[in-house]
Coordinates of C-alpha atoms (C1' of nucleotides) in Angstrom, one line a residue:
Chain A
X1 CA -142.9 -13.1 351.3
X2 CA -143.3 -10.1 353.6
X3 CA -146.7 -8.7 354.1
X4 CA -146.6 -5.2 352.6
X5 CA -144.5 -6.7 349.4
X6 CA -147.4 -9.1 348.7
X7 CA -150.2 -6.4 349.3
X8 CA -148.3 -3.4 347.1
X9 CA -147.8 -6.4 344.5
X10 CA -151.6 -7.4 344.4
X11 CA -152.6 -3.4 344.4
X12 CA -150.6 -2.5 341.8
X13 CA -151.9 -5.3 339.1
X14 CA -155.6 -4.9 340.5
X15 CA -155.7 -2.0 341.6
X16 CA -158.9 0.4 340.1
X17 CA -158.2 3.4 338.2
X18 CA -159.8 6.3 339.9
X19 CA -159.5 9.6 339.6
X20 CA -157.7 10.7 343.1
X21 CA -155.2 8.2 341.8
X22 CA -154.3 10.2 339.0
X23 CA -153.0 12.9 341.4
X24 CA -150.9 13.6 344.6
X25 CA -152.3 16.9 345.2
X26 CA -153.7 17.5 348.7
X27 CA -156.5 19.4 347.7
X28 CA -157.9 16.8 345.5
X29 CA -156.7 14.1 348.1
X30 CA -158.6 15.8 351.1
X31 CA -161.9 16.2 349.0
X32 CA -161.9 12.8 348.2
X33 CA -161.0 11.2 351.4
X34 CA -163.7 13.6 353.0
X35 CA -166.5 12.3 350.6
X36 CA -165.0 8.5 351.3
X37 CA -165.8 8.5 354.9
X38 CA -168.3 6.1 355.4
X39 CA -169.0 6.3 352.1
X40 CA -168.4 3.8 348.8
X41 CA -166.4 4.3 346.0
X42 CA -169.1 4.2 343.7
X43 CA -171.4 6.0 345.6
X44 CA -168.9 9.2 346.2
X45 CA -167.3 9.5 342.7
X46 CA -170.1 10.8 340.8
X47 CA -169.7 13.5 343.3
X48 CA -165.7 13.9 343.5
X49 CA -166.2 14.5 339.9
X50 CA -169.2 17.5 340.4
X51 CA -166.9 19.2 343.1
X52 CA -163.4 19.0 341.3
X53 CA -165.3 20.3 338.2
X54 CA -167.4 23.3 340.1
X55 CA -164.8 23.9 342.1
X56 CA -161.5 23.1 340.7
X57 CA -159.5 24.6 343.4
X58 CA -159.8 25.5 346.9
X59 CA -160.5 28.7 346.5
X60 CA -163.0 28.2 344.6
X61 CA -164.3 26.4 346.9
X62 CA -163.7 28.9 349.5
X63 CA -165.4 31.5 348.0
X64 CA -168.5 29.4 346.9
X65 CA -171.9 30.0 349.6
X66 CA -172.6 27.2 351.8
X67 CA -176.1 26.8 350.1
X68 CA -173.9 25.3 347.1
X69 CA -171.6 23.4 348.3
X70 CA -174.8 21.5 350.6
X71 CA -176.5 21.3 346.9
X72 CA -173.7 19.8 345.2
X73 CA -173.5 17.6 348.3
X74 CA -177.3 16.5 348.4
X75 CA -178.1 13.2 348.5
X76 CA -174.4 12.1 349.9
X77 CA -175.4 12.0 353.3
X78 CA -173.9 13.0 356.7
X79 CA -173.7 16.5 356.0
X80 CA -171.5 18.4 358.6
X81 CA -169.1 16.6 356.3
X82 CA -170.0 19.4 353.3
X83 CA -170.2 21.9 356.3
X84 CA -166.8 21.1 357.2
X85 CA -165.0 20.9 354.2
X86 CA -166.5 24.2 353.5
X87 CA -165.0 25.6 357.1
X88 CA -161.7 24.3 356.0
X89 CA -161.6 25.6 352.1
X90 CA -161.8 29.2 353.5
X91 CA -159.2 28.3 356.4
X92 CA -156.7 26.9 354.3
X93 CA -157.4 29.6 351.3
X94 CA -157.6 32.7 353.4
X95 CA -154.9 31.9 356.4
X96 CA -152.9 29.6 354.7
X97 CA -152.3 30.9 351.5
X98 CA -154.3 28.0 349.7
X99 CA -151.6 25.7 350.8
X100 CA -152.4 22.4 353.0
X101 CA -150.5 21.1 355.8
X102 CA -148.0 19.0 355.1
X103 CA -147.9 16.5 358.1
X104 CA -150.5 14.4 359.6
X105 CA -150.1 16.2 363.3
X106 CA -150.8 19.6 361.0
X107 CA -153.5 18.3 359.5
X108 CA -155.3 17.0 362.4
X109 CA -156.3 20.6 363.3
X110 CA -158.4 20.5 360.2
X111 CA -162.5 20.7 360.6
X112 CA -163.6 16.9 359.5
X113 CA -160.3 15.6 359.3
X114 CA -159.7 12.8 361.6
X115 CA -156.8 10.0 362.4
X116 CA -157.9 8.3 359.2
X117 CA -157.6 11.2 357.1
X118 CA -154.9 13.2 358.6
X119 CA -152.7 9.5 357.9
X120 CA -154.6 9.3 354.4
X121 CA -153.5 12.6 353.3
X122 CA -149.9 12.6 354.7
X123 CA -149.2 9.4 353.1
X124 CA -150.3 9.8 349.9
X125 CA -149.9 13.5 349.5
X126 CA -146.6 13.5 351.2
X127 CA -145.4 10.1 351.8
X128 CA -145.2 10.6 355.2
X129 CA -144.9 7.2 357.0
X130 CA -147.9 6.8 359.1
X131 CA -151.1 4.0 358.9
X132 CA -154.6 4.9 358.4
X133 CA -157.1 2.6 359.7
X134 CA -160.8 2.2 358.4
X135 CA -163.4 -0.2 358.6
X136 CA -161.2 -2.7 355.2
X137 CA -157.7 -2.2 357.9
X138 CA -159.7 -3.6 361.1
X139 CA -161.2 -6.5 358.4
X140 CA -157.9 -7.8 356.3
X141 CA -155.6 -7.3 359.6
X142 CA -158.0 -9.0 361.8
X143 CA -158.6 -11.4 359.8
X144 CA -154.6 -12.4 358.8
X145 CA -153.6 -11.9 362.5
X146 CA -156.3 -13.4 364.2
X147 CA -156.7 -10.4 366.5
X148 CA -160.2 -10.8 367.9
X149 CA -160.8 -7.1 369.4
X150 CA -163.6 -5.5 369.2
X151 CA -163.5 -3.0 366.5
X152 CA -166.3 -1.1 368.4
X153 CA -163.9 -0.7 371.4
X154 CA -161.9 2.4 371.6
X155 CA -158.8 0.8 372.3
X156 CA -159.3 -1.3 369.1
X157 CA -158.1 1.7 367.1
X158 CA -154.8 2.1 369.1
X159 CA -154.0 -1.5 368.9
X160 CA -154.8 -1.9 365.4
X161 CA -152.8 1.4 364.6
X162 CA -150.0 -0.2 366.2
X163 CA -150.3 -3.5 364.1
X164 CA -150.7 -1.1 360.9
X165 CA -147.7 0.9 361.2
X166 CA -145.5 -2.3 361.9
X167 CA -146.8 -3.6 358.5
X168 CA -145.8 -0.3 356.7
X169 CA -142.9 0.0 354.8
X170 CA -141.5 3.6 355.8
X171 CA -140.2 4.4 352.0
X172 CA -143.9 3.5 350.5
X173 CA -146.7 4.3 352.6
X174 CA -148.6 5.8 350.0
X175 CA -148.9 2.7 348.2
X176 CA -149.3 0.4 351.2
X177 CA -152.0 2.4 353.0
X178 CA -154.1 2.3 349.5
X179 CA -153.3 -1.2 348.9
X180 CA -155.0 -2.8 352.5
X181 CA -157.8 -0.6 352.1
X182 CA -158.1 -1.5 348.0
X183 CA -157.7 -5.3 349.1
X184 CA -160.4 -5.0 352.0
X185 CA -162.6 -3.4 349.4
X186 CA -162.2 -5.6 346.7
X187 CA -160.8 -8.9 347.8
X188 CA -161.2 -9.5 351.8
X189 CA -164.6 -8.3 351.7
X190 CA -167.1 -8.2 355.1
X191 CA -169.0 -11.5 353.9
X192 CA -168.3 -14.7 351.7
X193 CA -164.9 -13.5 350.8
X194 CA -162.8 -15.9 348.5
X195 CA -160.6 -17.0 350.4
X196 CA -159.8 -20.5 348.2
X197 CA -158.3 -17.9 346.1
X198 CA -156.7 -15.5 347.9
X199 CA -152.7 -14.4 348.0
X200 CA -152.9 -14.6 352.0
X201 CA -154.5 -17.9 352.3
X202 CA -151.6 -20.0 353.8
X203 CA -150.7 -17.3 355.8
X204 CA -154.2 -16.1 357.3
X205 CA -154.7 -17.0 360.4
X206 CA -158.6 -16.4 360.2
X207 CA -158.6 -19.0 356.8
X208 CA -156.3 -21.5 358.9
X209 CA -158.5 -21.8 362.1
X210 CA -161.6 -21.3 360.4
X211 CA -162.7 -18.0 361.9
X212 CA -163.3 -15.8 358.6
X213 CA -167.3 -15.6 359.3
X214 CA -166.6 -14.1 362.8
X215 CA -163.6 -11.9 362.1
X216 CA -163.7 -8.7 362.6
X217 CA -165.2 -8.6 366.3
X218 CA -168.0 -5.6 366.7
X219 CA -170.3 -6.4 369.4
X220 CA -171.7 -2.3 369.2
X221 CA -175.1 -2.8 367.8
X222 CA -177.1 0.5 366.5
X223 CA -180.1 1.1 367.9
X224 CA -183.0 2.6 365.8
X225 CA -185.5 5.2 367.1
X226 CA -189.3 5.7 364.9
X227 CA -189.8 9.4 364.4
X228 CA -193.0 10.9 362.5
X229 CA -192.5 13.0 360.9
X230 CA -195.3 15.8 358.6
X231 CA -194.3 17.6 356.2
X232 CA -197.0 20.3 355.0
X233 CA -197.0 21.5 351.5
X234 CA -198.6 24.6 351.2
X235 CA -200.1 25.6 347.2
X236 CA -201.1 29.2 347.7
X237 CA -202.9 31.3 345.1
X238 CA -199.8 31.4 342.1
X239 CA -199.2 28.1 342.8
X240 CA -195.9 28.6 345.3
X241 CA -194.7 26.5 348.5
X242 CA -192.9 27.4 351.8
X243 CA -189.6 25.8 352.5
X244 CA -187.7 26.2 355.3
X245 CA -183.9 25.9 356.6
X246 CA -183.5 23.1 359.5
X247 CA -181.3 25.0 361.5
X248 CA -181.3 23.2 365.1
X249 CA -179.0 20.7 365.9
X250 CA -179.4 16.8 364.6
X251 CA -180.3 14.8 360.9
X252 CA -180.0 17.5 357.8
X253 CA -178.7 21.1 359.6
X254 CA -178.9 23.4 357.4
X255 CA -180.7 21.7 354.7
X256 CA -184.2 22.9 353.2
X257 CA -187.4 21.2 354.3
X258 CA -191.4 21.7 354.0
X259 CA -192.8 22.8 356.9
X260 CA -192.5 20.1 359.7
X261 CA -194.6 18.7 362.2
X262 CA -193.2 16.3 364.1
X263 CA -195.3 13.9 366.0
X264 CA -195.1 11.2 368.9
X265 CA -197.1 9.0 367.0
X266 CA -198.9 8.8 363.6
X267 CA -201.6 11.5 363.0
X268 CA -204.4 9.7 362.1
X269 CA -205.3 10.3 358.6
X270 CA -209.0 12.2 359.2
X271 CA -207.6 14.8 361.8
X272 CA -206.3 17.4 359.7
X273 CA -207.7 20.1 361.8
X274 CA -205.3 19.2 364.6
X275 CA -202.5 19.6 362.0
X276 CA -203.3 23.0 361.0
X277 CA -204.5 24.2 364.2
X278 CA -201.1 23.1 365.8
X279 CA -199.0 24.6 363.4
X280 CA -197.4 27.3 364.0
X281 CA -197.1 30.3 361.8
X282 CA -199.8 29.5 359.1
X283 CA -201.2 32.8 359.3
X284 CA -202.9 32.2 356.4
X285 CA -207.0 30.8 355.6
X286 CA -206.4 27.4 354.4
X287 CA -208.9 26.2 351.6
X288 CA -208.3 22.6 352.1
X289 CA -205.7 20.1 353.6
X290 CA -205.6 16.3 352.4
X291 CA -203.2 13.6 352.5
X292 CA -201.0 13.2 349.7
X293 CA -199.4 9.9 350.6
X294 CA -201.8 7.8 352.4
X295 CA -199.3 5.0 351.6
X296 CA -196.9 4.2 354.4
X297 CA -193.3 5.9 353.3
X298 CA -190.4 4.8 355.9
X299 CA -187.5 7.0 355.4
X300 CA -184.6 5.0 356.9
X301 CA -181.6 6.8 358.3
X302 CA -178.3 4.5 360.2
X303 CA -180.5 5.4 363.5
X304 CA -183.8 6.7 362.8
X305 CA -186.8 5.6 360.9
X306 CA -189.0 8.3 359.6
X307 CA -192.7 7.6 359.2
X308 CA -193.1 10.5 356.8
X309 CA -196.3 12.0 355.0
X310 CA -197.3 14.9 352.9
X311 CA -200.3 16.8 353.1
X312 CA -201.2 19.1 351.1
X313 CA -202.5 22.9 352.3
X314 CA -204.3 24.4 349.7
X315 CA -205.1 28.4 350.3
X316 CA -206.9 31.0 347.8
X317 CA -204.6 33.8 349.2
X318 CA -200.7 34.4 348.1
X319 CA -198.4 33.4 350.7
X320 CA -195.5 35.9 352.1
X321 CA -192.3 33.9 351.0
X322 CA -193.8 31.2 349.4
X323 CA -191.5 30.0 346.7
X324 CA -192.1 28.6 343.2
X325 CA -191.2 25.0 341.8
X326 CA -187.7 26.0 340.1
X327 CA -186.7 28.3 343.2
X328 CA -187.3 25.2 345.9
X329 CA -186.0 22.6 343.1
X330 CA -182.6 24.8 343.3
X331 CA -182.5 24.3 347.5
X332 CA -180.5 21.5 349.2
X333 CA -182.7 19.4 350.4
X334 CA -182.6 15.9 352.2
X335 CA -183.4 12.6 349.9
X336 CA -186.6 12.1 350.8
X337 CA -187.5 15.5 350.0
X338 CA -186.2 15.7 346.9
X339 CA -187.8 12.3 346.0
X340 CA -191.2 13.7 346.7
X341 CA -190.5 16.9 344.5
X342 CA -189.6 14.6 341.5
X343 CA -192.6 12.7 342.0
X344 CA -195.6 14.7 343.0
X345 CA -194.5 17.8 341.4
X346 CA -197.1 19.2 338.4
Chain B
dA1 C1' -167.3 5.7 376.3
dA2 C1' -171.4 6.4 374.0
dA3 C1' -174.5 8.9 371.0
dC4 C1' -175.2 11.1 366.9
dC5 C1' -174.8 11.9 362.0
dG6 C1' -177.3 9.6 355.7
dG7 C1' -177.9 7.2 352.1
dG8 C1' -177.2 3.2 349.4
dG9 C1' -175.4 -1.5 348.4
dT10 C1' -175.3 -6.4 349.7
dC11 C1' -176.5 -10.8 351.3
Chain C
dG1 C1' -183.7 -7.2 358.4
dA2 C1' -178.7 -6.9 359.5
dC3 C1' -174.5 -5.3 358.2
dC4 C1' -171.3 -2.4 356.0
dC5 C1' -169.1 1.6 353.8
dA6 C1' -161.5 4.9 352.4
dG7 C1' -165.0 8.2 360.1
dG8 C1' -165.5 12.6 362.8
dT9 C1' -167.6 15.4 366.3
dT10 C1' -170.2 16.1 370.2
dT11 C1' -171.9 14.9 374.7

DNA sequence: AAACCGGGGTC
DNA sequence: GACCCAGGTTT
């Protein structure tokens, strides 16, 4: 049997039921393909189901301040993602009359929308009959074709594009671009897949010459920089802590923080002096500073490892700005921070 | 073309 | 520890 009629038969009697499939509307489509990038199933759908239900459409959305949408978005990672979905609610609500695009070359002008999307949304919003390629298209066609490019490679995803839209059937692209990505996900999965039971298996050219282990190709490795980072939690006289917005560029813009030292190298743990006296801003007389988490806590991020402590700046004075527990527990704030809050928190 | 951008799951 | 995830943007 041909290709695509084998895939759209295996998606539709495995397929899962989730919510985005329960709809062709583009708003719905483009929030969940944005939270998808890079991102799980089960790791984004708690959230799809938070934004569809705060913001049940895009002008809602729209008209919601950034400082929410990054909450509701906390802990998802990659945030110019909620930054750009944002910048593209109030495009499409205020200049395009709350309508989407309707093509994939129209909807490639979207913030945060990329090939993948732009295809993901034209498809299944529109049926319009153009592949999208993610991380499950490079595995499952790699794999069944034998094509040995590395994935990492830029003109990987031109030739793999290619190979995708020959596959697609012009009259069902919606279901075709769902199903490879649903069968990469769930079937021809990165390692150990079961191949003894697979549809594909006397077709699969990876199965037949033995090269499932090494297919796909990426020969990119990431490399991983240490960073050290200390975070200073001020308890002035009510009780109250400062927080600060990250606002340069890099990890968590626009996200709340303690106040932040970051070092070259570990501050060893008797030289709190140096902390305070390097700090800027604490205009304040501090009372006493120790270390909260003498403990080693590694924050690790796709490229960066962050050596993190907490110390805690005690003061007897009342600091300008400083904010109490339930005003910083209602800031966006990155994982690791939020972590901390849960567990040292009084 | 390469670097950067999170957090969590899996083996 | 290495790799991956319904990738996109910036340099």
């Amino acid at each position: 049997m041909v290709f695509y009629k084998s895939l759209i038969q295996w998606y539709l009697q495995n397929k899962r039921d989730l919510p985005w499939r329960k709809t062709d509307n583009p708003y719905f489509i483009w929030l969940s393909e944005i939270m998808l990038q890079q991102t799980r199933v089960a790791q984004g759908l708690p959230y799809f189901l938070s934004f569809t239900e705060a913001f049940p459409t895009v002008f809602d959305l729209a008209n919601a301040p950034e400082e929410k949408v990054l909450k509701l978005w906390q802990g998802l990672g990659y945030y110019s993602r909620a930054r750009n979905l944002h910048a593209t609610a109030k495009h499409v609500a205020y200049n395009l009359d709350g309508k989407f695009p309707t093509t994939y070359k129209e909807l490639l002008k979207l913030k945060g929308v990329g090939d993948y999307t732009a295809a993901a949304i034209a498809s299944i919003s529109y049926g319009e009959p153009v592949p999208v390629v993610d991380g499950n298209v490079y595995r499952v066609l790699s794999r069944y074709f034998g094509v040995d490019t590395d994935i990492s490679s830029t003109q990987a995803k031109a030739e793999f594009r290619e190979l995708a839209g020959s596959q697609l059937p012009k009259d069902n692209a919606a279901e075709f671009n769902q199903a490879i990505m649903e069968f990469g996900a769930l079937k021809c999965v990165p390692k150990s897949p079961d191949c003894a039971n697979c549809i594909f298996n006397a077709n699969c050219v990876a199965y037949a010459t033995g090269r499932v282990g090494e297919l796909p190709v990426k020969l990119k490795k990431t490399k991983v920089t240490p960073r050290y980072f200390n975070y200073l939690i001020v308890k002035d006289a009510d009780g109250n802590s400062l927080m600060q917005k990250r606002t340069a560029k890099g990890i968590w813009h626009n996200l709340y923080e303690f106040p932040l030292l970051e070092t070259l190298t570990e501050v060893p743990e008797k030289d709190t002096a140096h902390l305070i006296d390097t700090f800027p801003g604490f205009d304040f007389p501090v009372a006493d500073i120790k270390l909260l988490t003498p403990e080693k806590v590694i924050h690790k991020l796709s490229h960066q490892h962050l050596h993190i402590r907490f110390w805690e700046v005690k003061t007897n004075s009342v600091v300008k700005n400083a904010l109490s527990h339930s005003e910083l527990r209602a800031l966006p704030v990155p994982v690791v921070i939020h972590n901390f809050i849960d567990k040292h928190w009084v």
